[in-house]
C-alpha cells in the first residue's frame, strides 16, 4: 500500500489502516518501525493474529525524515513497536528515527531486541557484549509477578522459556533511575537456581513514567 507517497507494508485486510475511531484492542492503530530485520514481519503477523488487529502498518527506520514522520505519519497511530535488527542502537544508520521516537514521544512503545537495547541506550544505560552470542538460544526468563491486567507479563508463567538472538545486552550495572528491570535470566550454563534480578542478564525493561517497554528476547520467534 502507499502512504504519504511512499510504499509501506500492512497486515492483510479489507480496510485502510486509518479508518478506525474506537480504541479497543482490535482497532488500535499500530505502527511497526522496521530496523531492516527478517523478524519484523513475524511481529506483524503475531500482533495481527493475537489481537485480531488488522490495523498495523510497517515502515523502515529511514523511510521518513523525523519532521516528515512527526507531521505526516505519527498522527495516524496510537502505539509503536520498534523491531529487532542488526547492529547497535547507538549507531544512527542502524537505528534511524527510533532514538527520536523514544526521546520525544509519549504514546505506548514496545522495543524488541535492538528496540529494547535502544531503550536502554537512549535513557542513559550502557550496552555491553553478551557472554556468548545468542542465536536461537532458549533461555528460562523470570519476571516481576503482577496482578495488573495491563502488564506485559499478566498471566504469563514465571519463569517461561523464550528465544534469544543477540550479541549485545543492556548492562545491569549503573542502570539509570528512569528504567526498571521487569524480566531477567541467568546465562550460567546449567544453572537451575533462579537468578538474582540485579546480577542477571536483563531480558525486560520498563520506563518509570512513560509507557515504554523493552524485551530482549523474541516473543515472535
Coordinates of N, CA and C in Angstrom, one line a residue:
X1 N 0.8 -1.2 0.0 CA 0.0 0.0 0.0 C 0.9 1.2 0.0
X2 N 0.3 2.4 -0.4 CA 1.0 3.6 -0.4 C 0.5 4.5 0.7
X3 N 1.5 5.2 1.4 CA 1.1 6.1 2.4 C 2.0 7.3 2.3
X4 N 1.4 8.5 2.2 CA 2.1 9.8 2.0 C 3.1 9.7 0.8
X5 N 2.7 9.0 -0.2 CA 3.5 8.9 -1.4 C 4.6 7.8 -1.3
X6 N 4.7 7.0 -0.2 CA 5.7 6.0 -0.1 C 5.0 4.7 0.2
X7 N 5.7 3.6 -0.3 CA 5.1 2.3 -0.1 C 5.4 1.8 1.3
X8 N 4.4 1.3 2.0 CA 4.5 0.7 3.3 C 3.8 -0.7 3.3
X9 N 4.1 -1.5 4.3 CA 3.5 -2.8 4.4 C 2.4 -2.7 5.5
X10 N 1.3 -3.5 5.3 CA 0.3 -3.5 6.2 C -0.2 -5.0 6.4
X11 N -0.9 -5.2 7.6 CA -1.4 -6.5 7.8 C -2.6 -6.7 6.8
X12 N -2.7 -7.9 6.1 CA -3.7 -8.1 5.1 C -5.1 -7.9 5.7
X13 N -5.9 -7.0 5.0 CA -7.2 -6.7 5.5 C -8.0 -6.0 4.4
X14 N -9.3 -5.8 4.7 CA -10.1 -5.1 3.7 C -10.4 -3.7 4.0
X15 N -9.6 -3.1 4.9 CA -9.7 -1.7 5.4 C -8.4 -1.0 5.1
X16 N -8.5 0.3 5.0 CA -7.2 1.1 5.1 C -6.9 1.1 6.6
X17 N -5.6 1.3 7.0 CA -5.2 1.2 8.4 C -5.6 2.5 9.2
X18 N -6.4 3.4 8.6 CA -6.7 4.6 9.3 C -8.2 4.9 9.4
X19 N -9.0 3.9 9.2 CA -10.4 4.1 9.2 C -11.0 4.0 10.6
X20 N -10.3 3.4 11.6 CA -10.9 3.1 12.9 C -10.9 4.3 13.8
X21 N -11.9 4.4 14.6 CA -12.0 5.5 15.6 C -12.0 5.0 17.0
X22 N -12.6 3.9 17.3 CA -12.7 3.4 18.7 C -11.3 2.9 19.1
X23 N -11.1 2.7 20.4 CA -9.8 2.4 20.9 C -9.7 1.1 21.6
X24 N -10.6 0.1 21.3 CA -10.5 -1.2 21.8 C -9.3 -1.9 21.1
X25 N -8.8 -3.0 21.7 CA -7.5 -3.5 21.2 C -7.5 -3.9 19.8
X26 N -8.7 -4.3 19.2 CA -8.8 -4.7 17.8 C -8.8 -3.5 16.9
X27 N -8.9 -2.3 17.4 CA -8.9 -1.2 16.5 C -7.8 -0.2 16.8
X28 N -6.9 -0.5 17.7 CA -5.7 0.4 17.9 C -4.9 0.4 16.7
X29 N -4.4 1.6 16.3 CA -3.6 1.8 15.1 C -2.1 1.7 15.5
X30 N -1.6 0.6 15.0 CA -0.2 0.2 15.5 C 0.8 0.4 14.3
X31 N 1.9 1.1 14.6 CA 3.0 1.2 13.7 C 4.2 0.4 14.1
X32 N 4.7 -0.4 13.2 CA 6.0 -1.1 13.5 C 7.1 -0.4 12.7
X33 N 8.1 0.0 13.4 CA 9.3 0.5 12.7 C 10.3 -0.6 12.5
X34 N 10.6 -0.9 11.2 CA 11.4 -2.0 10.9 C 12.9 -1.5 10.8
X35 N 13.7 -2.2 11.6 CA 15.2 -1.9 11.6 C 15.9 -2.9 10.6
X36 N 15.3 -3.1 9.5 CA 15.8 -4.0 8.5 C 16.1 -5.4 9.0
X37 N 15.1 -6.0 9.6 CA 15.3 -7.3 10.2 C 14.2 -8.3 9.6
X38 N 14.6 -9.5 9.4 CA 13.6 -10.5 8.8 C 12.5 -10.9 9.8
X39 N 12.8 -10.7 11.1 CA 11.8 -11.0 12.1 C 10.7 -9.9 12.2
X40 N 10.8 -8.8 11.6 CA 9.8 -7.8 11.7 C 8.5 -8.3 11.2
X41 N 8.4 -9.0 10.1 CA 7.2 -9.5 9.6 C 6.6 -10.6 10.4
X42 N 7.4 -11.3 11.2 CA 6.9 -12.2 12.2 C 6.1 -11.4 13.3
X43 N 6.7 -10.3 13.7 CA 6.0 -9.4 14.6 C 4.7 -8.9 14.1
X44 N 4.7 -8.6 12.8 CA 3.5 -8.1 12.1 C 2.4 -9.1 12.2
X45 N 2.7 -10.4 11.9 CA 1.7 -11.5 11.9 C 1.3 -11.8 13.3
X46 N 2.3 -11.8 14.2 CA 1.9 -12.2 15.6 C 1.0 -11.1 16.2
X47 N 1.3 -9.8 16.0 CA 0.4 -8.8 16.6 C -1.0 -8.9 16.0
X48 N -1.0 -9.1 14.7 CA -2.3 -9.1 14.0 C -3.1 -10.3 14.4
X49 N -2.5 -11.5 14.6 CA -3.2 -12.7 14.9 C -3.6 -12.7 16.4
X50 N -2.7 -12.3 17.3 CA -3.0 -12.4 18.7 C -4.1 -11.3 19.1
X51 N -4.2 -10.2 18.5 CA -5.1 -9.2 18.9 C -6.3 -9.1 18.0
X52 N -6.3 -9.9 16.9 CA -7.3 -9.8 15.9 C -7.3 -8.3 15.3
X53 N -6.1 -7.8 15.2 CA -6.0 -6.4 14.8 C -5.5 -6.3 13.4
X54 N -6.3 -5.7 12.5 CA -6.0 -5.6 11.1 C -5.5 -4.2 10.8
X55 N -5.1 -3.5 11.8 CA -4.8 -2.1 11.7 C -3.3 -1.8 12.0
X56 N -2.4 -2.5 11.3 CA -1.0 -2.5 11.5 C -0.2 -2.1 10.3
X57 N 0.7 -1.2 10.4 CA 1.5 -0.7 9.3 C 3.0 -0.8 9.6
X58 N 3.8 -1.2 8.7 CA 5.3 -1.2 8.8 C 5.9 -0.2 8.0
X59 N 6.9 0.6 8.6 CA 7.7 1.5 7.8 C 9.2 1.1 8.2
X60 N 10.1 1.5 7.3 CA 11.5 1.3 7.6 C 12.0 2.5 8.5
X61 N 13.1 2.2 9.2 CA 13.6 3.2 10.1 C 14.1 4.5 9.5
X62 N 14.4 4.4 8.2 CA 14.9 5.6 7.5 C 14.0 6.0 6.3
X63 N 12.8 5.6 6.3 CA 11.9 5.8 5.2 C 11.4 7.3 5.2
X64 N 11.3 7.9 6.4 CA 10.9 9.3 6.5 C 11.9 10.0 7.4
X65 N 12.1 11.3 7.1 CA 12.8 12.2 8.0 C 12.0 12.3 9.3
X66 N 12.7 12.8 10.3 CA 12.0 12.9 11.6 C 10.8 13.9 11.5
X67 N 11.0 15.0 10.8 CA 9.9 16.0 10.6 C 8.8 15.4 9.8
X68 N 9.1 14.7 8.7 CA 8.1 14.1 7.9 C 7.3 13.1 8.8
X69 N 8.0 12.3 9.6 CA 7.4 11.3 10.4 C 6.4 12.0 11.4
X70 N 6.9 13.0 12.1 CA 6.0 13.7 13.1 C 4.8 14.3 12.5
X71 N 4.9 14.9 11.3 CA 3.8 15.6 10.7 C 2.9 14.8 9.9
X72 N 3.4 13.8 9.3 CA 2.6 13.0 8.3 C 2.3 11.6 8.6
X73 N 3.0 11.0 9.6 CA 2.8 9.6 9.9 C 2.3 9.4 11.3
X74 N 3.0 10.0 12.3 CA 2.6 9.8 13.7 C 1.2 10.1 14.0
X75 N 0.5 11.1 13.5 CA -0.9 11.4 13.9 C -1.8 10.3 13.6
X76 N -1.5 9.3 12.8 CA -2.4 8.2 12.4 C -2.2 7.0 13.3
X77 N -1.4 7.1 14.3 CA -1.1 5.9 15.1 C -1.2 6.1 16.6
X78 N -1.6 5.0 17.3 CA -1.8 5.0 18.8 C -0.7 4.4 19.5
X79 N 0.1 3.6 18.9 CA 1.2 2.9 19.6 C 2.3 2.5 18.6
X80 N 3.5 2.2 19.0 CA 4.6 1.9 18.2 C 5.3 0.6 18.7
X81 N 5.7 -0.2 17.8 CA 6.7 -1.3 18.1 C 8.0 -1.1 17.3
X82 N 9.1 -1.1 18.0 CA 10.4 -0.9 17.4 C 11.0 -2.3 17.3
X83 N 11.3 -2.7 16.0 CA 11.6 -4.1 15.7 C 13.1 -4.4 16.1
X84 N 13.4 -5.7 16.1 CA 14.8 -6.2 16.1 C 15.5 -5.7 14.9
X85 N 16.8 -5.9 14.9 CA 17.6 -5.5 13.8 C 19.1 -5.8 14.0
X86 N 19.9 -5.7 13.0 CA 21.3 -5.9 13.1 C 22.0 -4.6 13.6
X87 N 23.2 -4.7 14.1 CA 24.0 -3.6 14.5 C 23.7 -3.2 15.9
X88 N 23.8 -1.8 16.2 CA 23.7 -1.3 17.5 C 22.8 -0.1 17.5
X89 N 22.0 0.2 18.5 CA 21.2 1.3 18.6 C 21.9 2.6 18.7
X90 N 23.2 2.6 19.1 CA 23.9 3.8 19.2 C 24.6 4.2 17.9
X91 N 24.4 3.4 16.9 CA 24.8 3.8 15.5 C 23.6 4.3 14.7
X92 N 23.6 5.6 14.4 CA 22.4 6.2 13.8 C 22.0 5.5 12.5
X93 N 22.9 4.9 11.7 CA 22.4 4.2 10.5 C 21.8 2.9 10.8
X94 N 22.0 2.4 12.0 CA 21.3 1.1 12.4 C 19.9 1.3 13.0
X95 N 19.7 2.5 13.6 CA 18.5 2.7 14.4 C 17.6 3.8 13.8
X96 N 18.1 4.6 12.9 CA 17.2 5.6 12.2 C 16.5 6.5 13.1
X97 N 15.2 6.7 12.9 CA 14.4 7.6 13.7 C 14.1 7.1 15.1
X98 N 14.5 5.9 15.4 CA 14.0 5.2 16.6 C 14.4 6.0 17.9
X99 N 15.6 6.5 17.9 CA 16.1 7.2 19.1 C 15.2 8.4 19.3
X100 N 14.8 9.2 18.3 CA 13.9 10.3 18.4 C 12.6 9.9 18.9
X101 N 12.1 8.8 18.4 CA 10.8 8.2 18.8 C 10.8 8.0 20.3
X102 N 11.9 7.4 20.8 CA 12.0 7.1 22.3 C 12.1 8.4 23.1
X103 N 12.9 9.3 22.6 CA 13.2 10.6 23.3 C 11.9 11.5 23.4
X104 N 11.2 11.6 22.4 CA 10.2 12.6 22.2 C 8.7 12.2 22.4
X105 N 8.4 11.0 22.2 CA 7.0 10.6 22.2 C 6.5 10.0 23.5
X106 N 5.2 10.2 23.8 CA 4.6 9.7 25.0 C 3.6 8.6 24.8
X107 N 3.4 8.1 23.5 CA 2.5 7.1 23.3 C 3.1 5.7 23.7
X108 N 2.4 4.7 23.9 CA 3.0 3.4 24.2 C 3.9 2.9 23.1
X109 N 5.1 2.4 23.6 CA 6.2 1.9 22.7 C 6.7 0.6 23.3
X110 N 6.8 -0.4 22.4 CA 7.4 -1.6 22.7 C 8.7 -1.8 21.9
X111 N 9.8 -2.0 22.5 CA 11.0 -2.3 21.8 C 11.4 -3.8 21.9
X112 N 11.7 -4.4 20.8 CA 12.1 -5.8 20.8 C 13.5 -6.0 20.4
X113 N 14.4 -6.6 21.2 CA 15.8 -6.9 20.9 C 16.5 -5.6 20.6
X114 N 16.8 -5.3 19.4 CA 17.5 -4.0 19.1 C 16.7 -2.8 19.7
X115 N 15.4 -2.9 19.6 CA 14.5 -1.9 20.1 C 14.6 -1.8 21.6
X116 N 14.7 -2.9 22.3 CA 15.0 -3.0 23.8 C 16.3 -2.3 24.1
X117 N 17.3 -2.7 23.4 CA 18.7 -2.1 23.6 C 18.7 -0.6 23.4
X118 N 17.9 -0.2 22.4 CA 17.8 1.3 22.2 C 17.1 2.0 23.3
X119 N 16.2 1.4 24.0 CA 15.5 2.0 25.2 C 16.6 2.2 26.2
X120 N 17.4 1.1 26.5 CA 18.5 1.2 27.5 C 19.4 2.3 27.1
X121 N 19.9 2.4 25.9 CA 20.9 3.4 25.5 C 20.3 4.8 25.5
X122 N 19.1 5.0 25.0 CA 18.5 6.3 24.9 C 18.3 6.9 26.3
X123 N 18.0 6.2 27.3 CA 17.8 6.7 28.6 C 19.0 6.7 29.5
X124 N 20.2 6.4 29.0 CA 21.4 6.6 29.8 C 22.0 5.3 30.2
X125 N 21.5 4.1 29.8 CA 22.1 2.9 30.1 C 23.3 2.6 29.2
X126 N 24.1 1.6 29.6 CA 25.3 1.2 28.8 C 25.0 -0.2 28.2
X127 N 25.5 -0.4 27.0 CA 25.4 -1.7 26.3 C 26.8 -2.4 26.5
X128 N 26.7 -3.7 26.5 CA 27.9 -4.5 26.6 C 27.7 -5.8 25.8
X129 N 28.8 -6.4 25.4 CA 28.7 -7.7 24.7 C 28.1 -8.8 25.6
X130 N 27.2 -9.6 25.1 CA 26.7 -10.7 25.8 C 27.8 -11.7 26.1
X131 N 27.7 -12.5 27.1 CA 28.7 -13.5 27.5 C 29.0 -14.4 26.3
X132 N 28.0 -14.8 25.6 CA 28.1 -15.5 24.3 C 27.1 -15.0 23.3
X133 N 27.4 -15.1 22.1 CA 26.4 -14.7 21.1 C 25.2 -15.6 21.1
X134 N 24.0 -15.1 21.2 CA 22.8 -15.8 21.3 C 22.2 -15.9 19.9
X135 N 22.1 -17.1 19.4 CA 21.5 -17.3 18.1 C 20.5 -18.5 18.1
X136 N 19.2 -18.1 18.4 CA 18.2 -19.1 18.6 C 18.3 -19.9 19.9
X137 N 18.9 -19.3 20.9 CA 19.0 -20.0 22.2 C 17.8 -19.8 23.0
X138 N 17.3 -21.0 23.6 CA 16.2 -20.9 24.6 C 16.8 -20.6 26.0
X139 N 16.1 -19.7 26.6 CA 16.5 -19.3 28.0 C 15.3 -19.3 28.9
X140 N 15.5 -19.6 30.1 CA 14.4 -19.5 31.1 C 14.4 -18.1 31.7
X141 N 13.3 -17.4 31.4 CA 13.2 -16.0 31.8 C 12.2 -15.8 33.0
X142 N 12.7 -15.0 34.0 CA 11.9 -14.7 35.1 C 11.4 -13.3 35.0
X143 N 10.3 -13.0 35.6 CA 9.7 -11.6 35.6 C 9.1 -11.2 36.9
X144 N 8.8 -9.9 37.0 CA 8.1 -9.4 38.2 C 6.7 -10.0 38.2
X145 N 6.3 -10.6 39.3 CA 4.9 -11.0 39.5 C 4.0 -9.8 39.5
X146 N 2.9 -9.9 38.8 CA 1.9 -8.8 38.8 C 0.5 -9.3 38.8
X147 N -0.4 -8.5 39.3 CA -1.8 -8.8 39.3 C -2.5 -7.7 38.4
X148 N -1.7 -6.9 37.8 CA -2.2 -5.8 36.9 C -2.5 -6.4 35.5
X149 N -3.7 -6.4 35.1 CA -4.1 -7.0 33.8 C -3.5 -6.2 32.7
X150 N -3.0 -5.0 32.9 CA -2.4 -4.2 31.8 C -0.9 -4.5 31.7
X151 N -0.4 -5.3 32.6 CA 1.1 -5.6 32.5 C 1.4 -6.5 31.3
X152 N 2.6 -6.3 30.8 CA 3.1 -7.2 29.7 C 3.1 -8.7 30.2
X153 N 3.3 -8.9 31.5 CA 3.5 -10.3 31.9 C 2.3 -10.8 32.7
X154 N 1.2 -10.2 32.6 CA 0.0 -10.7 33.3 C -0.4 -12.0 32.7
X155 N -0.6 -13.0 33.5 CA -1.0 -14.3 33.0 C 0.1 -15.1 32.4
X156 N 1.4 -14.6 32.4 CA 2.5 -15.4 31.8 C 3.1 -16.2 32.9
X157 N 3.4 -17.5 32.6 CA 4.1 -18.3 33.6 C 5.4 -17.7 34.1
X158 N 5.8 -18.0 35.3 CA 7.0 -17.4 35.9 C 7.8 -18.5 36.5
X159 N 8.9 -18.9 35.9 CA 9.5 -18.4 34.7 C 8.9 -19.0 33.4
X160 N 9.3 -18.5 32.2 CA 8.9 -19.0 31.0 C 10.1 -19.1 30.0
X161 N 9.9 -20.0 29.0 CA 11.0 -20.1 28.0 C 10.9 -19.1 26.9
X162 N 12.0 -18.5 26.5 CA 12.0 -17.6 25.4 C 13.2 -17.8 24.5
X163 N 13.1 -17.3 23.3 CA 14.1 -17.5 22.3 C 14.9 -16.2 22.2
X164 N 16.2 -16.3 22.1 CA 17.1 -15.1 22.0 C 18.0 -15.1 20.8
X165 N 18.1 -13.9 20.2 CA 19.0 -13.7 19.1 C 19.7 -12.4 19.3
X166 N 20.9 -12.4 19.9 CA 21.5 -11.1 20.2 C 22.9 -11.3 20.6
X167 N 23.8 -10.2 20.4 CA 25.1 -10.2 20.8 C 25.4 -9.1 21.8
X168 N 24.5 -8.2 22.0 CA 24.6 -7.1 23.0 C 23.5 -7.3 24.0
X169 N 23.8 -6.7 25.2 CA 22.8 -6.6 26.3 C 22.9 -5.3 26.9
X170 N 21.8 -4.9 27.6 CA 21.9 -3.7 28.5 C 22.6 -4.1 29.8
X171 N 23.6 -3.3 30.1 CA 24.4 -3.6 31.3 C 23.5 -3.4 32.6
X172 N 23.5 -4.4 33.5 CA 22.7 -4.2 34.7 C 23.4 -3.4 35.8
X173 N 24.6 -3.0 35.5 CA 25.3 -2.1 36.5 C 25.0 -0.7 36.1
X174 N 24.8 0.1 37.1 CA 24.5 1.6 36.9 C 23.4 1.8 35.9
X175 N 22.3 1.0 36.0 CA 21.1 1.3 35.2 C 20.5 2.6 35.6
X176 N 20.2 3.5 34.7 CA 19.6 4.8 35.0 C 18.3 4.6 35.8
X177 N 18.0 5.6 36.7 CA 16.9 5.5 37.6 C 15.5 5.6 36.8
X178 N 15.6 6.0 35.6 CA 14.3 6.1 34.8 C 13.9 4.7 34.3
X179 N 14.8 3.7 34.4 CA 14.4 2.4 33.9 C 14.5 1.4 35.0
X180 N 13.5 0.4 35.0 CA 13.5 -0.7 35.9 C 13.5 -2.0 35.2
X181 N 14.1 -3.0 35.8 CA 14.2 -4.3 35.2 C 12.9 -5.1 35.5
X182 N 12.3 -5.5 34.4 CA 11.0 -6.2 34.5 C 11.1 -7.7 34.3
X183 N 12.2 -8.1 33.6 CA 12.5 -9.6 33.3 C 14.0 -9.8 33.2
X184 N 14.4 -11.0 33.6 CA 15.8 -11.3 33.6 C 16.0 -12.8 33.5
X185 N 17.3 -13.2 33.2 CA 17.6 -14.6 33.2 C 19.1 -14.8 33.6
X186 N 19.4 -16.1 33.8 CA 20.8 -16.4 34.1 C 21.5 -16.9 32.8
X187 N 22.7 -16.5 32.5 CA 23.5 -17.0 31.4 C 24.5 -18.0 31.8
X188 N 24.4 -18.5 33.1 CA 25.3 -19.5 33.5 C 24.9 -20.9 33.0
X189 N 25.7 -21.6 32.3 CA 25.4 -22.9 31.7 C 25.0 -23.9 32.8
X190 N 23.8 -24.5 32.6 CA 23.4 -25.5 33.6 C 22.8 -25.0 34.8
X191 N 22.7 -23.7 35.0 CA 22.1 -23.1 36.2 C 20.7 -23.5 36.4
X192 N 20.3 -24.1 37.5 CA 19.0 -24.4 37.8 C 18.4 -23.5 39.0
X193 N 19.2 -22.6 39.4 CA 18.8 -21.7 40.5 C 18.3 -20.4 40.0
X194 N 17.1 -20.0 40.4 CA 16.6 -18.7 39.9 C 17.6 -17.6 40.1
X195 N 17.9 -16.8 39.1 CA 18.9 -15.7 39.3 C 18.4 -14.6 40.1
X196 N 19.4 -13.8 40.7 CA 19.0 -12.6 41.3 C 18.8 -11.5 40.2
X197 N 17.8 -10.7 40.3 CA 17.5 -9.7 39.2 C 18.7 -8.8 39.0
X198 N 19.3 -8.3 40.1 CA 20.3 -7.3 40.0 C 21.6 -7.8 39.4
X199 N 21.8 -9.1 39.4 CA 23.1 -9.6 38.9 C 22.9 -10.5 37.7
X200 N 21.7 -10.5 37.1 CA 21.4 -11.4 36.0 C 21.5 -10.6 34.7
X201 N 21.1 -11.3 33.6 CA 21.1 -10.7 32.3 C 19.7 -10.1 32.1
X202 N 19.6 -8.8 31.7 CA 18.3 -8.1 31.6 C 17.6 -8.6 30.4
X203 N 16.4 -9.1 30.6 CA 15.5 -9.5 29.5 C 14.3 -8.6 29.2
X204 N 14.1 -7.7 30.2 CA 12.9 -6.8 30.0 C 13.2 -5.5 30.8
X205 N 12.7 -4.4 30.2 CA 12.8 -3.1 30.9 C 11.5 -2.3 30.8
X206 N 11.2 -1.5 31.8 CA 10.1 -0.6 31.8 C 10.6 0.8 32.1
X207 N 10.1 1.8 31.5 CA 10.4 3.2 31.9 C 9.4 3.5 33.1
X208 N 9.9 4.3 34.0 CA 9.1 4.5 35.3 C 8.0 5.5 35.1
X209 N 8.0 6.4 34.1 CA 7.0 7.3 33.9 C 6.4 7.4 32.5
X210 N 7.0 6.8 31.5 CA 6.5 6.8 30.2 C 6.1 5.3 29.8
X211 N 5.1 5.2 29.0 CA 4.6 3.8 28.6 C 5.6 3.2 27.6
X212 N 6.8 2.9 28.0 CA 7.8 2.4 27.2 C 8.3 1.1 27.8
X213 N 8.3 0.0 27.0 CA 8.6 -1.3 27.4 C 9.6 -2.0 26.5
X214 N 10.6 -2.7 27.0 CA 11.6 -3.4 26.2 C 11.6 -4.9 26.5
X215 N 11.8 -5.7 25.5 CA 12.0 -7.1 25.6 C 13.3 -7.5 24.8
X216 N 14.3 -8.1 25.5 CA 15.5 -8.5 24.8 C 15.2 -9.8 24.0
X217 N 14.4 -10.7 24.5 CA 14.0 -11.9 23.8 C 13.1 -11.6 22.7
X218 N 12.8 -12.7 21.9 CA 11.9 -12.5 20.7 C 10.6 -13.2 21.0
X219 N 9.5 -12.5 21.3 CA 8.2 -13.1 21.5 C 7.6 -13.7 20.3
X220 N 8.1 -13.3 19.1 CA 7.6 -13.7 17.8 C 8.3 -15.0 17.3
X221 N 9.4 -15.4 17.9 CA 10.2 -16.5 17.4 C 9.6 -17.8 17.8

